[in-house]
Coordinates of C-alpha atoms and ligand atoms in Angstrom, one line a residue:
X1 CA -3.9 -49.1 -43.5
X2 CA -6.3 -46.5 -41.9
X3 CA -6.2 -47.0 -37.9
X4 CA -9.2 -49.0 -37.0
X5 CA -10.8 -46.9 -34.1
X6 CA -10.8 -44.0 -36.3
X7 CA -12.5 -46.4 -38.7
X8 CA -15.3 -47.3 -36.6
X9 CA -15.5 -43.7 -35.1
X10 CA -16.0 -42.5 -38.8
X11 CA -18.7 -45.2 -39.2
X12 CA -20.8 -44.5 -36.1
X13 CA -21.2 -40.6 -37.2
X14 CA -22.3 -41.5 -40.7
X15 CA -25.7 -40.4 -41.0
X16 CA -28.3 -41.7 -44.1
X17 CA -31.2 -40.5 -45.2
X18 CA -34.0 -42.4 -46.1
X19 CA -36.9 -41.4 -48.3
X20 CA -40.6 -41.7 -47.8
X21 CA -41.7 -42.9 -50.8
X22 CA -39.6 -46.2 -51.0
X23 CA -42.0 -47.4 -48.3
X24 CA -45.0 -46.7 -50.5
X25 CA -45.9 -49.0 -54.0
X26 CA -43.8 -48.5 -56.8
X27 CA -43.3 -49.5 -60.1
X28 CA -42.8 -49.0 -63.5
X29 CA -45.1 -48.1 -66.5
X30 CA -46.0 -51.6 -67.0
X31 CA -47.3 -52.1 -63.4
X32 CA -47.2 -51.3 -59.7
X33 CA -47.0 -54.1 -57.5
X34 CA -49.0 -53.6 -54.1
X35 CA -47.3 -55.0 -50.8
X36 CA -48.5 -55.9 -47.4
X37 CA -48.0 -54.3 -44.9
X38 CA -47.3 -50.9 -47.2
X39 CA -47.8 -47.5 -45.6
X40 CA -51.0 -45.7 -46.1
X41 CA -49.7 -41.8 -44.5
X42 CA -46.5 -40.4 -43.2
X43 CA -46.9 -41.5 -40.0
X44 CA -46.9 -45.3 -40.9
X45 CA -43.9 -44.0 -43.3
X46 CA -41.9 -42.4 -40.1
X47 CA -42.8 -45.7 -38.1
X48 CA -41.3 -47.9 -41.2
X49 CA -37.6 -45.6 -41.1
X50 CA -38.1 -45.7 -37.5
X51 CA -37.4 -49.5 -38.1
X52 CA -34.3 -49.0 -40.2
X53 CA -32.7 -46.7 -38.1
X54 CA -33.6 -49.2 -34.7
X55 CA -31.4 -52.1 -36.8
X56 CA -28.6 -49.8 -38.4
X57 CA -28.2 -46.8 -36.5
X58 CA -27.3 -44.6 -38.7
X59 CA -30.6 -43.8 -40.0
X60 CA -32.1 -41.2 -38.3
X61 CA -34.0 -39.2 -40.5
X62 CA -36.9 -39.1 -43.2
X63 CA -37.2 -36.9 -46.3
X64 CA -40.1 -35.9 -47.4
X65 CA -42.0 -35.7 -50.9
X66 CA -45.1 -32.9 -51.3
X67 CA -47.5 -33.9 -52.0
X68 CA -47.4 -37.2 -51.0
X69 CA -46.3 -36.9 -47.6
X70 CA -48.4 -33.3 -47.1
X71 CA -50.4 -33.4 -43.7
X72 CA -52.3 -30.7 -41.9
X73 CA -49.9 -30.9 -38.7
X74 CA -46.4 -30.4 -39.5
X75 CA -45.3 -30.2 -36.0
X76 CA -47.4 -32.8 -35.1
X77 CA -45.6 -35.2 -37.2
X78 CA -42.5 -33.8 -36.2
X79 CA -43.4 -34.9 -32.8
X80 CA -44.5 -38.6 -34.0
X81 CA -41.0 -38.7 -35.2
X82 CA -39.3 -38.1 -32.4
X83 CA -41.4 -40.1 -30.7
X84 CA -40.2 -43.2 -33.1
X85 CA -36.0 -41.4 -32.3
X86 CA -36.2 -39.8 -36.2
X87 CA -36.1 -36.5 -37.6
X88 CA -38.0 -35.0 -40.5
X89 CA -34.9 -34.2 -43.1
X90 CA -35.1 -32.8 -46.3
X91 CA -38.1 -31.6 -48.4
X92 CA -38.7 -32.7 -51.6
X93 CA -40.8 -30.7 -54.1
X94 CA -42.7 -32.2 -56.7
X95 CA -43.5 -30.1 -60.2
X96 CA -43.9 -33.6 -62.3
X97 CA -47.2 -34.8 -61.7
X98 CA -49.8 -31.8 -62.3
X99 CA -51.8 -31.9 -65.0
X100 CA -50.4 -28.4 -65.8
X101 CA -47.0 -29.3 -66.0
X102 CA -47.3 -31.7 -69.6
X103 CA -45.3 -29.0 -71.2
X104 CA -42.8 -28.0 -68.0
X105 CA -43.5 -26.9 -64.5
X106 CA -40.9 -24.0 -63.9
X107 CA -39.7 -23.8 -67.1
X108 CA -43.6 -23.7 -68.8
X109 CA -43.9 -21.3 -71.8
X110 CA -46.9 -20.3 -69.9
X111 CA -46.2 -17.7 -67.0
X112 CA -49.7 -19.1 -65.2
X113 CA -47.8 -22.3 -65.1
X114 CA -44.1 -21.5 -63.9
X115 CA -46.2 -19.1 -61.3
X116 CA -48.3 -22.4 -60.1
X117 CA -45.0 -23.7 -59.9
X118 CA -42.9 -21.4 -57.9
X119 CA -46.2 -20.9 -55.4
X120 CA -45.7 -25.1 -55.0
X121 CA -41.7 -24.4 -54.5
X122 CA -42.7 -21.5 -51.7
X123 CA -45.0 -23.8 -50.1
X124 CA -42.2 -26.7 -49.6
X125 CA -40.3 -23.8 -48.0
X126 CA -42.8 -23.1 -45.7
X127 CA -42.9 -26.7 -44.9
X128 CA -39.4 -26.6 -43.7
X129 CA -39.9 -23.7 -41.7
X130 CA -42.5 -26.3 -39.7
X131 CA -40.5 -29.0 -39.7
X132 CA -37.2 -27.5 -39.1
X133 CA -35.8 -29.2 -42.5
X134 CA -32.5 -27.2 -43.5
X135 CA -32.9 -28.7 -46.8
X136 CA -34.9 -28.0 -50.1
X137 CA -34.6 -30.5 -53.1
X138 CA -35.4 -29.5 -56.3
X139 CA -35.5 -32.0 -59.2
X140 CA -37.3 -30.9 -62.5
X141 CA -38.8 -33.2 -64.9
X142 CA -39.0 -30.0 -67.1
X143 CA -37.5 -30.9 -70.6
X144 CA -39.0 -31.4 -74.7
X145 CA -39.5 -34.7 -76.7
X146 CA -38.6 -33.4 -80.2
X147 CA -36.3 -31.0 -81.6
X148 CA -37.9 -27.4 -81.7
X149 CA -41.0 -27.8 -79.3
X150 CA -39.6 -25.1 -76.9
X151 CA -36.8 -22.6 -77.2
X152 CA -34.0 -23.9 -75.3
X153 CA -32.2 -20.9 -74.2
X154 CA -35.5 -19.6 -73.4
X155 CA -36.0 -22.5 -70.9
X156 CA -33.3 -21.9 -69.0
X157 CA -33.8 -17.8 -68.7
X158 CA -37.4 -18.9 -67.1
X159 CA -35.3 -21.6 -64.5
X160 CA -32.9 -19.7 -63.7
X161 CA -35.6 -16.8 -62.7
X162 CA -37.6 -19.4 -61.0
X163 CA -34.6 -20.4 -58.9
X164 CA -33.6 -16.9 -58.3
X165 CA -36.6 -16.6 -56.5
X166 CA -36.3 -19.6 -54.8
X167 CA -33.2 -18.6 -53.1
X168 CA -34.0 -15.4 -51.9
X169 CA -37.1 -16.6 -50.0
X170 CA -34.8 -19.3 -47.9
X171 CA -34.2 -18.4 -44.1
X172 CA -30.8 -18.5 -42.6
X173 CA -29.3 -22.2 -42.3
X174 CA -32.1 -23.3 -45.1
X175 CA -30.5 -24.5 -48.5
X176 CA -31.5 -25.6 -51.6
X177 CA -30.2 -28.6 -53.6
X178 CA -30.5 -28.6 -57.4
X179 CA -30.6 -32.2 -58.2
X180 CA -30.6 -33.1 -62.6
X181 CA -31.2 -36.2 -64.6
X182 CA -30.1 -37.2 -68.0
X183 CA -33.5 -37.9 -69.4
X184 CA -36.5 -39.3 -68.5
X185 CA -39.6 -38.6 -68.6
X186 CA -38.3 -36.3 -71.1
X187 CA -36.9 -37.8 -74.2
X188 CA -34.9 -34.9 -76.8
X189 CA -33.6 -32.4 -73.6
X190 CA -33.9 -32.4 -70.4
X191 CA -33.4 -28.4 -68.9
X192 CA -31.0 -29.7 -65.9
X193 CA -29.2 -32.5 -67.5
X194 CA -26.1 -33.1 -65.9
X195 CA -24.1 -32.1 -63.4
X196 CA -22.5 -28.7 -65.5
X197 CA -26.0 -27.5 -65.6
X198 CA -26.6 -27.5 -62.7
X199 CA -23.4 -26.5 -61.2
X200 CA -23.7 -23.1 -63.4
X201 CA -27.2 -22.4 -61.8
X202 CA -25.9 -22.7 -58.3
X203 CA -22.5 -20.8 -58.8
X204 CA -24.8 -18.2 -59.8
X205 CA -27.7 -18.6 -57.2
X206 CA -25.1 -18.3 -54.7
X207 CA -23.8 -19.7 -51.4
X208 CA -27.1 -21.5 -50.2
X209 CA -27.8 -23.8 -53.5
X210 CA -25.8 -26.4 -53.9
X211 CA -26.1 -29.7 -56.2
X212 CA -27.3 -33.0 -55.8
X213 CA -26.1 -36.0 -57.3
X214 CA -28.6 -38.8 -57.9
X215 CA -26.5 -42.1 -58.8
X216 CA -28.5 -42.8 -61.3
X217 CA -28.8 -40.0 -63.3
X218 CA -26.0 -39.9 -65.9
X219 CA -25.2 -41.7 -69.0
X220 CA -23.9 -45.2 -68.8
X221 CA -19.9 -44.9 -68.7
X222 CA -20.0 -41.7 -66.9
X223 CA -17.1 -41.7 -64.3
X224 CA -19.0 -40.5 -61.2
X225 CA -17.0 -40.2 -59.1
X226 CA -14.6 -37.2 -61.2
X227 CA -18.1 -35.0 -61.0
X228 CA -18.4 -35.6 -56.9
X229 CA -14.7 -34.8 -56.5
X230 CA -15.2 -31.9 -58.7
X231 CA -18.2 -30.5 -57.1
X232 CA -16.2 -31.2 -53.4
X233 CA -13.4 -29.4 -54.5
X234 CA -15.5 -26.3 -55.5
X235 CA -17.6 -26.5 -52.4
X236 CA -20.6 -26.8 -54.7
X237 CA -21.7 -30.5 -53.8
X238 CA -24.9 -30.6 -50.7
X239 CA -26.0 -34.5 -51.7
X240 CA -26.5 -37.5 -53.0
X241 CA -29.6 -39.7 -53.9
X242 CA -27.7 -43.2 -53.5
X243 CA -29.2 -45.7 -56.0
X244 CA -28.1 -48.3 -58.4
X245 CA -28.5 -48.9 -62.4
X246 CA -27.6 -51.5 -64.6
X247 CA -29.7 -49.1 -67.3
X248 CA -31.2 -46.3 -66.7
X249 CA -33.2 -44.3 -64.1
X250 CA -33.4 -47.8 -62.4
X251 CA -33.9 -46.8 -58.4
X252 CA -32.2 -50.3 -57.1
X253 CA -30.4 -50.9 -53.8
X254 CA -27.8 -48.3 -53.9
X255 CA -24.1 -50.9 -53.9
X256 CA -26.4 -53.8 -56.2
X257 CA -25.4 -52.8 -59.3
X258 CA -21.8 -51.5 -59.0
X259 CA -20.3 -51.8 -55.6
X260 CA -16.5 -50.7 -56.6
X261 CA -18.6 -47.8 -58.3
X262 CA -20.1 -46.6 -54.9
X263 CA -16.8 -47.6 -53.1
X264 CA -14.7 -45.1 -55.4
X265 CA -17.1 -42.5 -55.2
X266 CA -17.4 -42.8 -51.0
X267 CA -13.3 -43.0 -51.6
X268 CA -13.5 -39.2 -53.3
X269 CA -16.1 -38.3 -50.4
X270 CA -13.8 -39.3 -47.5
X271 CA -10.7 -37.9 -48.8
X272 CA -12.3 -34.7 -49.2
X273 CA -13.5 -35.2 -45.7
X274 CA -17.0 -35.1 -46.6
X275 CA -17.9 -37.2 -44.1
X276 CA -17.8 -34.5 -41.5
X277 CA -21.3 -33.3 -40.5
X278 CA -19.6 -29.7 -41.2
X279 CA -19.2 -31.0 -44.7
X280 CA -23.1 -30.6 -45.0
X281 CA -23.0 -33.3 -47.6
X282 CA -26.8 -34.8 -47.4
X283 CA -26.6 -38.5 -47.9
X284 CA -29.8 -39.7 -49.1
X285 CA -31.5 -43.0 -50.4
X286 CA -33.6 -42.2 -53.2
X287 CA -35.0 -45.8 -54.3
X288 CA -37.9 -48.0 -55.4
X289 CA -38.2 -51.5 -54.2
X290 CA -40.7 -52.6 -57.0
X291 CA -40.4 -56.3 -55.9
X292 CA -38.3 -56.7 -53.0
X293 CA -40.1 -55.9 -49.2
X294 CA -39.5 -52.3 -48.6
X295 CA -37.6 -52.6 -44.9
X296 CA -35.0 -55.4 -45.5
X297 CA -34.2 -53.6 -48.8
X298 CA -33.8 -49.9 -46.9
X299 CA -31.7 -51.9 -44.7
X300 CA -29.4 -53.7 -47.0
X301 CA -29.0 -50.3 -48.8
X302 CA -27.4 -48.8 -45.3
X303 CA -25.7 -51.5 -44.9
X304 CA -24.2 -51.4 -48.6
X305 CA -23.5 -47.7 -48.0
X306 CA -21.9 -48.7 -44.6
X307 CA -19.4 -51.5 -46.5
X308 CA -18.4 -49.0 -49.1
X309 CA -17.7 -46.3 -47.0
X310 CA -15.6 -48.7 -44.5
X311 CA -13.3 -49.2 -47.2
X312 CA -13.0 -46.1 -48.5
X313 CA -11.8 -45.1 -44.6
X314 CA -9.5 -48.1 -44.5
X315 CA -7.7 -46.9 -48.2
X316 CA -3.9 -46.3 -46.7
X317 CA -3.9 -42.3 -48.2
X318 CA -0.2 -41.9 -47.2
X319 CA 1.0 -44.7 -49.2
X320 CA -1.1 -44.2 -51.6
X321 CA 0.0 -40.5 -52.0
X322 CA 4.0 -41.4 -52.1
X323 CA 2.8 -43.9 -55.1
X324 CA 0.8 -41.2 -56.5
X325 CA 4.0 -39.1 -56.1
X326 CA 6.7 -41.2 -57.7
X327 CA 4.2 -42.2 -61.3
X328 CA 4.1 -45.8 -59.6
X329 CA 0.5 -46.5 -61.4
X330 CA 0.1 -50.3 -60.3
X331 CA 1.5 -49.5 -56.7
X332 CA -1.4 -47.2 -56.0
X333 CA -4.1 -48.8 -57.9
X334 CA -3.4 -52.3 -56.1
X335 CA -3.5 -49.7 -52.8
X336 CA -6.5 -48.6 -53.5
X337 CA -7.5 -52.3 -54.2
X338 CA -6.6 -53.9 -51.2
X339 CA -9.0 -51.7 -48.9
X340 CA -11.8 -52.2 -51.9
X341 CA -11.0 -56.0 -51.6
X342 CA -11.1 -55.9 -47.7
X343 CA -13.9 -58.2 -46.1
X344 CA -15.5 -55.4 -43.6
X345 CA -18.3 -57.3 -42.2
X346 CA -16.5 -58.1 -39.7
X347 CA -15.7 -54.9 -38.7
X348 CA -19.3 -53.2 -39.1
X349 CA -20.4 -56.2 -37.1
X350 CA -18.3 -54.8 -34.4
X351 CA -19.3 -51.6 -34.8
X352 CA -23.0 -52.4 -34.2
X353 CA -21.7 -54.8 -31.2
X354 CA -20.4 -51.7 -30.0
X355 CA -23.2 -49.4 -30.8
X356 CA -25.3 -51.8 -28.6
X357 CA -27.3 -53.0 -32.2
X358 CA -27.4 -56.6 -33.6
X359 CA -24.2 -57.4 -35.3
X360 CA -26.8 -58.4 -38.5
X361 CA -29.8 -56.3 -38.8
X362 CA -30.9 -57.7 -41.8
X363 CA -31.3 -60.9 -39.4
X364 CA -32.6 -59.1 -36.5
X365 CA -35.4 -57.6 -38.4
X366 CA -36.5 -60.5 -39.6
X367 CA -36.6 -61.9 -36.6
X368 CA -38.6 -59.1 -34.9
X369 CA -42.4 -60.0 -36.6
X370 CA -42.3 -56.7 -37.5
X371 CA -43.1 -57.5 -41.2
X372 CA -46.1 -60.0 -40.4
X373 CA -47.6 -57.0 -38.0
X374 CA -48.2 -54.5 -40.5
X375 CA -49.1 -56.5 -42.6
X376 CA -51.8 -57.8 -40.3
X377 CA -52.8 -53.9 -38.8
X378 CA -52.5 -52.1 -41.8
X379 CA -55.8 -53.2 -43.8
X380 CA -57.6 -51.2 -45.6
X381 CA -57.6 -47.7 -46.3
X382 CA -55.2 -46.1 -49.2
X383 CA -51.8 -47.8 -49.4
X384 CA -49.0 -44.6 -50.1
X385 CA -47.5 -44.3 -53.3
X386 CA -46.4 -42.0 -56.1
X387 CA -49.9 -40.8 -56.9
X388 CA -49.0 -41.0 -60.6
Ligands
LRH401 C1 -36.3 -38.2 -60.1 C2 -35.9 -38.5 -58.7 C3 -36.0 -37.3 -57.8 C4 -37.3 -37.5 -56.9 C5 -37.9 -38.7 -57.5 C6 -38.6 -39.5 -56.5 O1 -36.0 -39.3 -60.9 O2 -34.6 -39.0 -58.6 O3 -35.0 -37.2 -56.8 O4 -38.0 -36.5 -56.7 O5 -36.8 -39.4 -58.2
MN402 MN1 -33.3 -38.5 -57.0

């Protein structure tokens, strides 16, 4: 087994992002819930990660989603955040909710249209240039509904010029994470469906795009985990949106649905040693907590992400590499099992000991009367959410 201290030295450098939006309402199609206490601008939105990083620890940044977090003082809220001990992380562009875009944002048969587009992508960039965010993510709801709407090859000459574009406006240290998604809200093709799509793109775009794997974005019985060590081994993965599915395009606590899932995925992560903050891997949250309070659920995800990783770290690779070695199948799957199977609460509750944190802080917040105050100060007003 792993030695502990490097264990919990692993664990206190492990850094999760959280995103804006799963402090705002969300929903589905058939309705949007409204919450106390919810977020009505980015401030209240920094103040609410604020509260998930004070518990955890390992949650010291925001990413962002323009339009909905867009504010006349960049630096400004830079400086709120760091007030609150966050960062503003990665910038999330959003070409899905425009009128304009019914047909396509940057892939658009219309050049008006993938122009309005690109000027929305160079405007995110210009955000990160005021909030000091090294990261871009693209996601692209571009796709068709039936066979022969739009000229499929065609669609991806007009992304990949898009994207080309893209890249060469990016300043030193700024990157650009192509993220892509089955289907949903387009239902015949999608133009970055899965993770070979967008792998081409950025092999071609270069060094500074990268790809971004969002858990819930790939067909039901797709083996996850292959594509992340794929993408690790040719130096082409920059993130993850951490989620869960039992379905589809679900957006649950990432580690509800399929905790082994997330364990043997964080197992190809650490043996790749993507856990090193030179890996430049962005771990990210990308959820919506429909019914569930917003805080303890952003917390329970961290901590899910926490217990996954933990094992991974504690899988005994040396043992497991001689039983890899000698063709001894059951010897190195039940190695593999035993860290899965280890109980480390125990050990994450030491690490927080530790870190000067509340061994529980799922507990601790709840205790705080942090809840009940928002929901008593924040009347009124707009509460945040995904516009649509
Ligand atoms: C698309 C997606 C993308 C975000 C959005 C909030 O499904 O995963 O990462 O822009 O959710
Ligand atoms: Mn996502």
């Amino acid at each position: 087994m792993a030695d502990r201290d490097s264990v919990l030295e692993a664990l206190r450098h492990q850094r999760i992002e959280l995103p804006s939006w799963a402090f705002g309402n969300s929903g589905t199609r058939f309705r949007v819930f409204p919450q106390p206490g919810v977020p009505r601008d980015p401030y209240e939105k920094v103040a609410d990660v604020a509260q998930v990083q004070r518990y955890t620890g390992v949650a010291p940044s925001i990413a962002l989603h323009i339009p909905w977090d867009r504010v006349d003082d960049y630096a400004g809220l830079s400086r709120h955040a760091a007030d609150n001990g966050i960062s503003l992380g990665t910038i999330n562009s959003n070409t899905f909710q425009d009128p304009d875009y019914m047909l396509g944002s940057v892939c658009n048969p219309d050049p008006r249209i993938r122009q309005k587009a690109l000027d929305h992508l160079l405007e995110c960039i210009e955000i990160m240039d005021a909030t000091g965010s090294p990261d871009l993510k693209l996601w692209f709801a571009d796709g068709t509904n039936y066979p022969g709407q739009d000229d499929l090859r065609s669609r991806q000459d007009r992304l990949a010029e898009v994207l080309v574009a893209v890249c060469e406006r990016l300043g030193p240290g700024q990157r650009m994470l192509l993220e892509y998604k089955l289907f949903e809200p387009a239902f015949y093709s999608t133009d970055v469906p899965d993770w070979g799509t967008a792998y081409a793109h950025c092999l071609q775009l270069g060094e500074k795009a990268k790809v971004v794997v969002d858990t819930g974005h790939h067909a039901p019985g797709t083996n996850i985990e292959f594509i992340v060590a794929f993408l690790l081994r040719a130096d082409k993965l920059g993130g993850f949106d951490f989620n869960s599915r039992f379905y589809a395009d679900d957006d649950l606590m990432v580690g509800s649905a399929d905790p082994f899932q997330l364990f043997r995925i964080m197992y190809e992560v650490v043996s790749a040693g993507g856990l090193e903050p030179e890996a430049g891997i962005a771990f990210m949250l990308d959820q919506s907590h429909n019914i569930e309070p917003k805080i303890p659920a952003q917390i329970r995800s961290v901590m899910n992400v926490q217990e996954a990783t933990a094992k991974a770290l504690l899988v005994d690779r040396d043992a497991l590499r001689r039983a890899q070695s000698r063709g001894d199948v059951l010897g190195a799957n039940a190695i593999l099992m035993d860290a899965y199977d280890t109980d480390v609460r125990p050990l994450l509750a030491q690490l927080r000991t530790e870190m000067g944190l509340d061994p529980d802080p799922f507990a601790a917040y709840a205790r705080s009367g942090y809840a009940e105050r928002i929901a008593a100060e924040r009347v009124g007003g707009t509460q945040a959410g995904w516009g649509a």
